[in-house]
Amino acid sequence: MEHFDKQEIDARIAEGFPFLHRWHNRFHLEMPFGLINDPNGLTYHNGAYHIFCQWNPFGCEHKNKSWAHTKTRDFCTYAMPQLALWPTDLHDKDGCYSGCAAEEDGRLRVLYTCNAKDAAGRRSSVQRFGTYTKAAGAVKKEEIIIEGPPPGFTARFRDPYLFDWCGVRHLVIGAQTEDERGCVLVYREEAGSWAFLGELRTQLKDFGYMWECPNLLSFGDYDVLVFCPQGVEARAYDRQNIYQAGYIAGHASMDAMEMLMHGRFKELDHGFDFYAPQVLTHEGRHILIGWMGMPDREEEYPTRAEGWMHSLTLPRVLTLRQGHIFSEPAKELRALRRRESEQALAAEGESAFSATLYDLTELLLDITLGEAYTVSVELLFGREKFVLRYDRLAQTMTLDRTGMKLGGRGTRVFKLYAEQTLSMRLFIDRGAVEAFFQYGEEAATIALFPEKDIRPALRIFSDADMAQISGAVWELAPFHFERR
Ligand code: FRU
């Protein structure tokens, strides 16, 4: 076990802000050193949103899993991140893995998976509560509520997520059966202990060897099970990453222990770099934050050589319409808008258009397709480019990173239905683009590492005249971090 010196680590974090490196994102959460992954413990407590995430403070490998913490009232100003939970004992010596948080009697309680391996490499996964206090700036570890997986399931048993069901606390856990099928298990709180209710069955067959990071959400009449399957094959228009993050919408029955009448598995994001999202529900808003990264693809992130890796996505508000999740950036983020470009984003009857952007940009774009059947929206960084290409006949959007020199390349293709107008909202940070299409119908997260420190430019062109282009370019302010 590494020696975690909270004071020393917190001091080094504070020294790392504000970020200066060209690739460090300015309006996404990142750490100045080490590797972050899953958002954890998202919760609203004492007037602020608390955000934890998986973090290895000692390097850019998937080891030494601990939790970092920050909080915010408005998603624009954040408390300086700190180390909040780290391996200390036999249960969690090989990692404080992912988990959730909830308010309980005015306290901020967290629930996480303690990961440990014995000399023979056998894994144990124990679920344990703790309490985060502002005074300590850390989680005090408390009771273990589940000692290990029930019979018939392997030690791949992690990522507890608490939810209320008819006024009673329940939790879902990511799991694997002994015959290596991914699944979700459900527990219910009963008189201070946690009873195993069973596997939450679904209609999905042959759907991967492990399901990670489940969330169960209620959208009025419908329930949504969010999870991250591993081992599902790619198809023409979806599941193109090594692992996926998505959902099924239907009706959860805690009596039948089944997701009833659910639709197909849909991905929450079609970009290259999105995994392990967690959803916080506050005052009826479902707010999702994802990990902007991908496991087992470390070589695609050149910041590794600089000593830090990955970010969290913007907070996205989810709505369910006709069985489909729409996601749009939280409205609080509008406060980041500094000034609107004077250069009007408007053209009529043209097949090419260009504009300059800011270092940190929000771009709104409405393209009335007119005669055009293919439209390319390019972000140019000198001679490098990232392209979003719409094909109206095939009704597909292609994200093309082949024109970039560093980082992951390749393409991602997904179905997008734009009859007359193609709408996009892009958030362009120093090392990432988050894109929302057709008013949130689809989203995509893309990490980008331009070789030169260059302001991006926009170029749009089509095979025939587009009837109209309109939109706006906003310069965004970076996140602000307050010392604590
Ligand atoms: C998902 C995941 C979780 C696990 C955590 C460990 O990315 O593998 O299942 O708890 O990361 O960092």
Short mmCIF file of N, CA and C in Angstrom, two decimals, residues 190-349:
data_model
loop_
_atom_site.label_atom_id
_atom_site.label_comp_id
_atom_site.label_asym_id
_atom_site.label_seq_id
_atom_site.Cartn_x
_atom_site.Cartn_y
_atom_site.Cartn_z
N GLU A 190 -33.37 -3.62 5.67
CA GLU A 190 -34.43 -4.17 6.54
C GLU A 190 -33.92 -4.15 7.96
N ALA A 191 -34.54 -3.33 8.78
CA ALA A 191 -34.18 -3.24 10.20
C ALA A 191 -32.66 -3.19 10.38
N GLY A 192 -32.05 -2.24 9.69
CA GLY A 192 -30.62 -2.01 9.91
C GLY A 192 -29.67 -2.97 9.20
N SER A 193 -30.22 -4.00 8.52
CA SER A 193 -29.29 -4.82 7.74
C SER A 193 -29.76 -4.82 6.27
N TRP A 194 -28.97 -5.43 5.44
CA TRP A 194 -29.27 -5.37 4.01
C TRP A 194 -29.57 -6.76 3.49
N ALA A 195 -30.81 -6.94 3.00
CA ALA A 195 -31.24 -8.26 2.52
C ALA A 195 -31.03 -8.34 1.01
N PHE A 196 -30.49 -9.46 0.58
CA PHE A 196 -30.28 -9.69 -0.86
C PHE A 196 -31.61 -10.08 -1.49
N LEU A 197 -32.07 -9.30 -2.47
CA LEU A 197 -33.36 -9.59 -3.11
C LEU A 197 -33.20 -10.44 -4.37
N GLY A 198 -32.03 -10.36 -5.00
CA GLY A 198 -31.83 -11.18 -6.19
C GLY A 198 -31.20 -10.40 -7.32
N GLU A 199 -31.12 -11.07 -8.45
CA GLU A 199 -30.61 -10.42 -9.66
C GLU A 199 -31.78 -9.71 -10.34
N LEU A 200 -31.57 -8.48 -10.73
CA LEU A 200 -32.61 -7.75 -11.45
C LEU A 200 -32.59 -8.22 -12.90
N ARG A 201 -33.50 -9.12 -13.23
CA ARG A 201 -33.45 -9.74 -14.55
C ARG A 201 -33.88 -8.76 -15.65
N THR A 202 -33.37 -8.99 -16.84
CA THR A 202 -33.73 -8.17 -18.01
C THR A 202 -33.94 -9.10 -19.19
N GLN A 203 -34.35 -8.52 -20.32
CA GLN A 203 -34.52 -9.31 -21.55
C GLN A 203 -33.20 -9.43 -22.32
N LEU A 204 -32.15 -8.81 -21.84
CA LEU A 204 -30.90 -8.81 -22.61
C LEU A 204 -30.23 -10.17 -22.50
N LYS A 205 -29.88 -10.73 -23.65
CA LYS A 205 -29.21 -12.03 -23.67
C LYS A 205 -27.79 -11.84 -24.23
N ASP A 206 -26.87 -12.64 -23.77
CA ASP A 206 -25.47 -12.53 -24.23
C ASP A 206 -25.01 -11.08 -24.18
N PHE A 207 -25.10 -10.50 -23.05
CA PHE A 207 -24.82 -9.08 -22.98
C PHE A 207 -23.63 -8.77 -22.09
N GLY A 208 -22.52 -9.45 -22.37
CA GLY A 208 -21.28 -9.11 -21.71
C GLY A 208 -20.99 -9.94 -20.47
N TYR A 209 -19.71 -9.90 -20.04
CA TYR A 209 -19.25 -10.73 -18.92
C TYR A 209 -19.28 -10.01 -17.58
N MET A 210 -19.46 -8.69 -17.63
CA MET A 210 -19.50 -7.94 -16.37
C MET A 210 -20.28 -6.66 -16.60
N TRP A 211 -21.12 -6.28 -15.62
CA TRP A 211 -21.79 -4.99 -15.68
C TRP A 211 -21.27 -4.15 -14.54
N GLU A 212 -20.76 -2.96 -14.88
CA GLU A 212 -20.21 -2.07 -13.86
C GLU A 212 -21.14 -0.88 -13.66
N CYS A 213 -20.96 -0.24 -12.53
CA CYS A 213 -21.57 1.07 -12.25
C CYS A 213 -23.06 1.19 -12.56
N PRO A 214 -23.91 0.34 -11.96
CA PRO A 214 -25.35 0.50 -12.20
C PRO A 214 -25.93 1.70 -11.45
N ASN A 215 -26.98 2.30 -12.01
CA ASN A 215 -27.77 3.35 -11.36
C ASN A 215 -29.22 2.99 -11.66
N LEU A 216 -30.12 3.10 -10.70
CA LEU A 216 -31.54 2.91 -11.01
C LEU A 216 -32.26 4.22 -10.75
N LEU A 217 -32.91 4.74 -11.79
CA LEU A 217 -33.53 6.06 -11.73
C LEU A 217 -35.01 5.93 -12.02
N SER A 218 -35.77 6.83 -11.42
CA SER A 218 -37.19 6.83 -11.71
C SER A 218 -37.56 8.12 -12.43
N PHE A 219 -38.24 7.97 -13.55
CA PHE A 219 -38.73 9.12 -14.31
C PHE A 219 -40.25 9.05 -14.32
N GLY A 220 -40.87 9.23 -13.18
CA GLY A 220 -42.33 9.16 -13.14
C GLY A 220 -42.80 7.77 -13.48
N ASP A 221 -43.44 7.63 -14.64
CA ASP A 221 -44.00 6.33 -15.02
C ASP A 221 -42.97 5.28 -15.38
N TYR A 222 -41.80 5.72 -15.75
CA TYR A 222 -40.79 4.77 -16.22
C TYR A 222 -39.57 4.73 -15.32
N ASP A 223 -38.92 3.60 -15.30
CA ASP A 223 -37.66 3.47 -14.58
C ASP A 223 -36.56 3.24 -15.59
N VAL A 224 -35.39 3.69 -15.22
CA VAL A 224 -34.25 3.55 -16.12
C VAL A 224 -33.11 2.88 -15.37
N LEU A 225 -32.60 1.80 -15.94
CA LEU A 225 -31.43 1.15 -15.38
C LEU A 225 -30.24 1.55 -16.24
N VAL A 226 -29.32 2.29 -15.62
CA VAL A 226 -28.09 2.69 -16.30
C VAL A 226 -27.01 1.70 -15.89
N PHE A 227 -26.20 1.23 -16.81
CA PHE A 227 -25.08 0.36 -16.43
C PHE A 227 -24.04 0.33 -17.54
N CYS A 228 -22.90 -0.26 -17.22
CA CYS A 228 -21.77 -0.29 -18.16
C CYS A 228 -21.37 -1.73 -18.42
N PRO A 229 -21.88 -2.31 -19.51
CA PRO A 229 -21.53 -3.69 -19.81
C PRO A 229 -20.13 -3.80 -20.41
N GLN A 230 -19.45 -4.87 -20.09
CA GLN A 230 -18.14 -5.14 -20.69
C GLN A 230 -18.24 -6.45 -21.45
N GLY A 231 -17.68 -6.47 -22.65
CA GLY A 231 -17.70 -7.71 -23.43
C GLY A 231 -18.85 -7.80 -24.42
N VAL A 232 -19.44 -6.67 -24.79
CA VAL A 232 -20.52 -6.66 -25.78
C VAL A 232 -19.91 -6.26 -27.11
N GLU A 233 -20.31 -6.95 -28.18
CA GLU A 233 -19.69 -6.68 -29.47
C GLU A 233 -20.15 -5.39 -30.13
N ALA A 234 -19.27 -4.79 -30.90
CA ALA A 234 -19.59 -3.56 -31.63
C ALA A 234 -20.58 -3.87 -32.74
N ARG A 235 -21.39 -2.86 -33.08
CA ARG A 235 -22.29 -2.98 -34.23
C ARG A 235 -22.06 -1.78 -35.14
N ALA A 236 -22.79 -1.77 -36.29
CA ALA A 236 -22.53 -0.72 -37.28
C ALA A 236 -22.68 0.68 -36.70
N TYR A 237 -23.71 0.91 -35.91
CA TYR A 237 -23.99 2.27 -35.46
C TYR A 237 -23.94 2.45 -33.95
N ASP A 238 -23.50 1.45 -33.25
CA ASP A 238 -23.35 1.68 -31.81
C ASP A 238 -22.35 0.70 -31.20
N ARG A 239 -22.13 0.88 -29.92
CA ARG A 239 -21.22 0.05 -29.11
C ARG A 239 -19.82 -0.02 -29.71
N GLN A 240 -19.33 1.10 -30.18
CA GLN A 240 -18.05 1.06 -30.90
C GLN A 240 -16.84 1.22 -29.99
N ASN A 241 -17.08 1.56 -28.73
CA ASN A 241 -15.95 1.61 -27.79
C ASN A 241 -15.72 0.22 -27.19
N ILE A 242 -14.58 0.07 -26.55
CA ILE A 242 -14.28 -1.24 -25.95
C ILE A 242 -15.33 -1.61 -24.91
N TYR A 243 -15.77 -0.65 -24.10
CA TYR A 243 -16.85 -0.86 -23.12
C TYR A 243 -17.90 0.24 -23.33
N GLN A 244 -19.12 -0.03 -22.92
CA GLN A 244 -20.20 0.92 -23.17
C GLN A 244 -20.79 1.47 -21.88
N ALA A 245 -21.46 2.61 -22.00
CA ALA A 245 -22.24 3.16 -20.90
C ALA A 245 -23.61 3.48 -21.46
N GLY A 246 -24.64 2.82 -20.94
CA GLY A 246 -25.97 3.03 -21.51
C GLY A 246 -27.07 2.66 -20.55
N TYR A 247 -28.27 2.44 -21.11
CA TYR A 247 -29.43 2.24 -20.25
C TYR A 247 -30.51 1.44 -20.96
N ILE A 248 -31.40 0.91 -20.12
CA ILE A 248 -32.66 0.39 -20.64
C ILE A 248 -33.77 1.10 -19.86
N ALA A 249 -34.85 1.45 -20.56
CA ALA A 249 -35.97 2.14 -19.91
C ALA A 249 -37.16 1.19 -19.92
N GLY A 250 -37.83 1.08 -18.78
CA GLY A 250 -38.99 0.20 -18.69
C GLY A 250 -39.64 0.36 -17.33
N HIS A 251 -40.06 -0.76 -16.76
CA HIS A 251 -40.67 -0.72 -15.44
C HIS A 251 -39.91 -1.68 -14.54
N ALA A 252 -39.33 -1.16 -13.48
CA ALA A 252 -38.62 -2.04 -12.55
C ALA A 252 -39.63 -2.63 -11.59
N SER A 253 -39.58 -3.92 -11.39
CA SER A 253 -40.43 -4.54 -10.38
C SER A 253 -39.53 -5.17 -9.32
N MET A 254 -39.69 -4.71 -8.09
CA MET A 254 -38.89 -5.26 -7.00
C MET A 254 -39.53 -6.55 -6.48
N ASP A 255 -40.77 -6.84 -6.91
CA ASP A 255 -41.40 -8.12 -6.53
C ASP A 255 -41.01 -9.20 -7.53
N ALA A 256 -41.17 -8.88 -8.80
CA ALA A 256 -40.78 -9.85 -9.84
C ALA A 256 -39.26 -9.89 -10.00
N MET A 257 -38.56 -8.88 -9.41
CA MET A 257 -37.11 -8.75 -9.54
C MET A 257 -36.73 -8.74 -11.02
N GLU A 258 -37.36 -7.82 -11.74
CA GLU A 258 -37.14 -7.78 -13.18
C GLU A 258 -37.40 -6.38 -13.73
N MET A 259 -36.66 -6.02 -14.77
CA MET A 259 -36.99 -4.83 -15.55
C MET A 259 -38.00 -5.30 -16.57
N LEU A 260 -39.25 -4.86 -16.40
CA LEU A 260 -40.32 -5.34 -17.27
C LEU A 260 -40.49 -4.41 -18.46
N MET A 261 -40.89 -4.97 -19.58
CA MET A 261 -41.26 -4.21 -20.77
C MET A 261 -40.24 -3.12 -21.10
N HIS A 262 -38.97 -3.51 -21.11
CA HIS A 262 -37.99 -2.48 -21.39
C HIS A 262 -37.59 -2.45 -22.87
N GLY A 263 -37.11 -1.30 -23.29
CA GLY A 263 -36.66 -1.14 -24.68
C GLY A 263 -35.25 -1.66 -24.85
N ARG A 264 -34.67 -1.38 -26.00
CA ARG A 264 -33.32 -1.87 -26.27
C ARG A 264 -32.29 -1.09 -25.45
N PHE A 265 -31.10 -1.64 -25.36
CA PHE A 265 -30.00 -0.95 -24.67
C PHE A 265 -29.54 0.20 -25.56
N LYS A 266 -29.55 1.39 -24.99
CA LYS A 266 -29.11 2.56 -25.75
C LYS A 266 -27.92 3.19 -25.05
N GLU A 267 -26.99 3.68 -25.82
CA GLU A 267 -25.84 4.34 -25.20
C GLU A 267 -26.19 5.77 -24.81
N LEU A 268 -25.58 6.22 -23.73
CA LEU A 268 -25.82 7.58 -23.25
C LEU A 268 -24.97 8.60 -23.99
N ASP A 269 -23.99 8.13 -24.72
CA ASP A 269 -23.04 9.03 -25.36
C ASP A 269 -22.38 8.25 -26.49
N HIS A 270 -22.15 8.92 -27.61
CA HIS A 270 -21.60 8.21 -28.77
C HIS A 270 -20.16 8.60 -29.08
N GLY A 271 -19.51 9.29 -28.15
CA GLY A 271 -18.13 9.69 -28.39
C GLY A 271 -17.15 8.57 -28.08
N PHE A 272 -15.87 8.93 -28.10
CA PHE A 272 -14.80 7.96 -27.87
C PHE A 272 -14.50 7.79 -26.37
N ASP A 273 -14.86 8.81 -25.61
CA ASP A 273 -14.31 8.91 -24.25
C ASP A 273 -15.40 9.16 -23.22
N PHE A 274 -16.18 8.16 -22.96
CA PHE A 274 -17.28 8.33 -22.00
C PHE A 274 -17.54 6.99 -21.34
N TYR A 275 -17.50 6.98 -20.00
CA TYR A 275 -17.72 5.71 -19.30
C TYR A 275 -18.13 6.00 -17.85
N ALA A 276 -18.69 4.97 -17.21
CA ALA A 276 -18.97 4.96 -15.77
C ALA A 276 -19.69 6.21 -15.26
N PRO A 277 -20.78 6.64 -15.92
CA PRO A 277 -21.48 7.82 -15.43
C PRO A 277 -22.22 7.54 -14.12
N GLN A 278 -22.44 8.60 -13.36
CA GLN A 278 -23.29 8.47 -12.18
C GLN A 278 -24.32 9.59 -12.21
N VAL A 279 -25.51 9.30 -11.68
CA VAL A 279 -26.60 10.28 -11.72
C VAL A 279 -27.00 10.65 -10.31
N LEU A 280 -27.13 11.95 -10.10
CA LEU A 280 -27.57 12.51 -8.83
C LEU A 280 -28.97 13.07 -9.06
N THR A 281 -29.89 12.78 -8.17
CA THR A 281 -31.23 13.35 -8.34
C THR A 281 -31.46 14.38 -7.25
N HIS A 282 -31.74 15.60 -7.67
CA HIS A 282 -31.99 16.66 -6.70
C HIS A 282 -33.15 17.52 -7.18
N GLU A 283 -34.15 17.68 -6.32
CA GLU A 283 -35.35 18.46 -6.65
C GLU A 283 -35.89 18.09 -8.03
N GLY A 284 -35.97 16.79 -8.27
CA GLY A 284 -36.56 16.30 -9.50
C GLY A 284 -35.64 16.34 -10.71
N ARG A 285 -34.44 16.92 -10.56
CA ARG A 285 -33.52 16.95 -11.70
C ARG A 285 -32.59 15.76 -11.62
N HIS A 286 -32.47 15.02 -12.71
CA HIS A 286 -31.48 13.94 -12.79
C HIS A 286 -30.24 14.53 -13.44
N ILE A 287 -29.16 14.64 -12.66
CA ILE A 287 -27.94 15.26 -13.19
C ILE A 287 -26.87 14.19 -13.34
N LEU A 288 -26.40 14.00 -14.55
CA LEU A 288 -25.40 12.97 -14.84
C LEU A 288 -24.02 13.60 -15.00
N ILE A 289 -23.03 12.94 -14.42
CA ILE A 289 -21.64 13.28 -14.71
C ILE A 289 -20.95 11.98 -15.12
N GLY A 290 -20.18 12.03 -16.18
CA GLY A 290 -19.50 10.82 -16.64
C GLY A 290 -18.00 10.97 -16.48
N TRP A 291 -17.32 9.88 -16.66
CA TRP A 291 -15.86 9.90 -16.73
C TRP A 291 -15.51 10.13 -18.20
N MET A 292 -14.71 11.16 -18.48
CA MET A 292 -14.27 11.39 -19.85
C MET A 292 -12.98 10.60 -20.03
N GLY A 293 -13.15 9.34 -20.40
CA GLY A 293 -12.00 8.45 -20.52
C GLY A 293 -12.53 7.07 -20.83
N MET A 294 -11.63 6.13 -20.97
CA MET A 294 -12.02 4.76 -21.32
C MET A 294 -11.00 3.82 -20.70
N PRO A 295 -11.46 2.78 -20.01
CA PRO A 295 -10.49 1.83 -19.44
C PRO A 295 -9.75 1.08 -20.56
N ASP A 296 -8.58 0.60 -20.24
CA ASP A 296 -7.79 -0.23 -21.16
C ASP A 296 -7.48 0.45 -22.49
N ARG A 297 -7.42 1.76 -22.49
CA ARG A 297 -7.06 2.54 -23.68
C ARG A 297 -6.09 3.66 -23.30
N GLU A 298 -5.26 3.37 -22.30
CA GLU A 298 -4.39 4.43 -21.76
C GLU A 298 -3.50 5.07 -22.82
N GLU A 299 -3.12 4.25 -23.83
CA GLU A 299 -2.19 4.78 -24.82
C GLU A 299 -2.83 5.88 -25.67
N GLU A 300 -4.14 6.06 -25.57
CA GLU A 300 -4.81 7.09 -26.38
C GLU A 300 -4.77 8.47 -25.75
N TYR A 301 -4.12 8.59 -24.58
CA TYR A 301 -4.16 9.86 -23.87
C TYR A 301 -2.74 10.37 -23.61
N PRO A 302 -2.26 11.26 -24.49
CA PRO A 302 -0.87 11.70 -24.39
C PRO A 302 -0.56 12.51 -23.13
N THR A 303 -1.56 12.95 -22.38
CA THR A 303 -1.24 13.67 -21.13
C THR A 303 -0.57 12.73 -20.14
N ARG A 304 -0.64 11.43 -20.40
CA ARG A 304 0.02 10.45 -19.53
C ARG A 304 1.48 10.84 -19.31
N ALA A 305 2.15 11.28 -20.40
CA ALA A 305 3.57 11.65 -20.30
C ALA A 305 3.75 12.91 -19.46
N GLU A 306 2.68 13.68 -19.26
CA GLU A 306 2.76 14.92 -18.46
C GLU A 306 2.39 14.66 -17.01
N GLY A 307 1.99 13.41 -16.70
CA GLY A 307 1.72 13.07 -15.30
C GLY A 307 0.28 13.20 -14.84
N TRP A 308 -0.62 13.48 -15.77
CA TRP A 308 -2.03 13.45 -15.36
C TRP A 308 -2.87 12.86 -16.48
N MET A 309 -4.03 12.32 -16.12
CA MET A 309 -4.92 11.75 -17.13
C MET A 309 -6.39 11.90 -16.77
N HIS A 310 -7.17 12.22 -17.78
CA HIS A 310 -8.64 12.19 -17.76
C HIS A 310 -9.31 13.36 -17.04
N SER A 311 -10.62 13.43 -17.30
CA SER A 311 -11.48 14.48 -16.73
C SER A 311 -12.85 13.89 -16.46
N LEU A 312 -13.68 14.72 -15.85
CA LEU A 312 -15.10 14.39 -15.74
C LEU A 312 -15.85 15.21 -16.79
N THR A 313 -16.99 14.72 -17.23
CA THR A 313 -17.78 15.48 -18.21
C THR A 313 -18.49 16.63 -17.50
N LEU A 314 -19.09 17.49 -18.29
CA LEU A 314 -19.98 18.52 -17.74
C LEU A 314 -21.17 17.83 -17.10
N PRO A 315 -21.79 18.48 -16.13
CA PRO A 315 -23.04 17.92 -15.59
C PRO A 315 -24.14 18.04 -16.66
N ARG A 316 -24.85 16.94 -16.87
CA ARG A 316 -25.90 16.92 -17.90
C ARG A 316 -27.23 16.59 -17.26
N VAL A 317 -28.24 17.30 -17.63
CA VAL A 317 -29.57 17.03 -17.08
C VAL A 317 -30.29 16.07 -18.02
N LEU A 318 -30.80 15.00 -17.43
CA LEU A 318 -31.45 13.95 -18.24
C LEU A 318 -32.96 14.10 -18.20
N THR A 319 -33.60 13.91 -19.35
CA THR A 319 -35.06 13.79 -19.39
C THR A 319 -35.38 12.57 -20.23
N LEU A 320 -36.51 11.96 -19.93
CA LEU A 320 -36.90 10.77 -20.68
C LEU A 320 -38.12 11.12 -21.51
N ARG A 321 -38.01 10.96 -22.83
CA ARG A 321 -39.14 11.22 -23.71
C ARG A 321 -39.32 10.02 -24.62
N GLN A 322 -40.48 9.42 -24.53
CA GLN A 322 -40.78 8.23 -25.35
C GLN A 322 -39.68 7.19 -25.28
N GLY A 323 -39.28 6.88 -24.07
CA GLY A 323 -38.32 5.81 -23.87
C GLY A 323 -36.89 6.16 -24.22
N HIS A 324 -36.64 7.43 -24.53
CA HIS A 324 -35.30 7.84 -24.94
C HIS A 324 -34.78 8.92 -24.00
N ILE A 325 -33.54 8.79 -23.58
CA ILE A 325 -32.96 9.81 -22.71
C ILE A 325 -32.35 10.93 -23.54
N PHE A 326 -32.78 12.14 -23.22
CA PHE A 326 -32.18 13.35 -23.77
C PHE A 326 -31.24 13.89 -22.71
N SER A 327 -30.10 14.41 -23.12
CA SER A 327 -29.21 15.00 -22.13
C SER A 327 -28.73 16.36 -22.61
N GLU A 328 -28.83 17.32 -21.72
CA GLU A 328 -28.38 18.67 -22.04
C GLU A 328 -27.56 19.22 -20.88
N PRO A 329 -26.58 20.04 -21.19
CA PRO A 329 -25.75 20.59 -20.12
C PRO A 329 -26.60 21.35 -19.10
N ALA A 330 -26.25 21.24 -17.83
CA ALA A 330 -27.01 21.92 -16.78
C ALA A 330 -27.08 23.41 -17.08
N LYS A 331 -28.24 23.99 -16.81
CA LYS A 331 -28.44 25.40 -17.21
C LYS A 331 -27.50 26.35 -16.47
N GLU A 332 -27.00 25.94 -15.33
CA GLU A 332 -26.05 26.77 -14.58
C GLU A 332 -24.82 27.14 -15.43
N LEU A 333 -24.48 26.27 -16.38
CA LEU A 333 -23.26 26.48 -17.17
C LEU A 333 -23.37 27.70 -18.08
N ARG A 334 -24.57 28.20 -18.28
CA ARG A 334 -24.72 29.42 -19.08
C ARG A 334 -23.98 30.59 -18.44
N ALA A 335 -23.78 30.50 -17.11
CA ALA A 335 -23.06 31.59 -16.43
C ALA A 335 -21.59 31.64 -16.83
N LEU A 336 -21.11 30.60 -17.51
CA LEU A 336 -19.71 30.63 -17.99
C LEU A 336 -19.56 31.51 -19.23
N ARG A 337 -20.69 31.85 -19.86
CA ARG A 337 -20.60 32.63 -21.10
C ARG A 337 -20.08 34.03 -20.80
N ARG A 338 -18.95 34.36 -21.45
CA ARG A 338 -18.30 35.63 -21.19
C ARG A 338 -18.73 36.68 -22.18
N ARG A 339 -18.57 36.38 -23.44
CA ARG A 339 -19.01 37.32 -24.47
C ARG A 339 -19.32 36.55 -25.73
N GLU A 340 -20.22 37.14 -26.48
CA GLU A 340 -20.62 36.51 -27.74
C GLU A 340 -19.79 37.13 -28.84
N SER A 341 -19.35 36.30 -29.75
CA SER A 341 -18.53 36.78 -30.86
C SER A 341 -19.32 37.79 -31.68
N GLU A 342 -18.62 38.84 -32.10
CA GLU A 342 -19.32 39.83 -32.93
C GLU A 342 -19.48 39.34 -34.36
N GLN A 343 -18.64 38.37 -34.67
CA GLN A 343 -18.71 37.81 -36.01
C GLN A 343 -19.99 36.96 -36.07
N ALA A 344 -20.97 37.41 -36.83
CA ALA A 344 -22.25 36.71 -36.84
C ALA A 344 -22.11 35.33 -37.49
N LEU A 345 -22.76 34.38 -36.88
CA LEU A 345 -22.74 33.04 -37.44
C LEU A 345 -23.99 32.91 -38.30
N ALA A 346 -23.91 33.44 -39.52
CA ALA A 346 -25.10 33.42 -40.37
C ALA A 346 -24.71 33.37 -41.83
N ALA A 347 -25.39 32.53 -42.57
CA ALA A 347 -25.15 32.46 -44.01
C ALA A 347 -26.40 31.87 -44.65
N GLU A 348 -26.57 32.19 -45.93
CA GLU A 348 -27.72 31.63 -46.65
C GLU A 348 -27.28 31.13 -48.01
N GLY A 349 -27.78 29.99 -48.39
CA GLY A 349 -27.53 29.48 -49.74
C GLY A 349 -26.06 29.32 -50.08
#
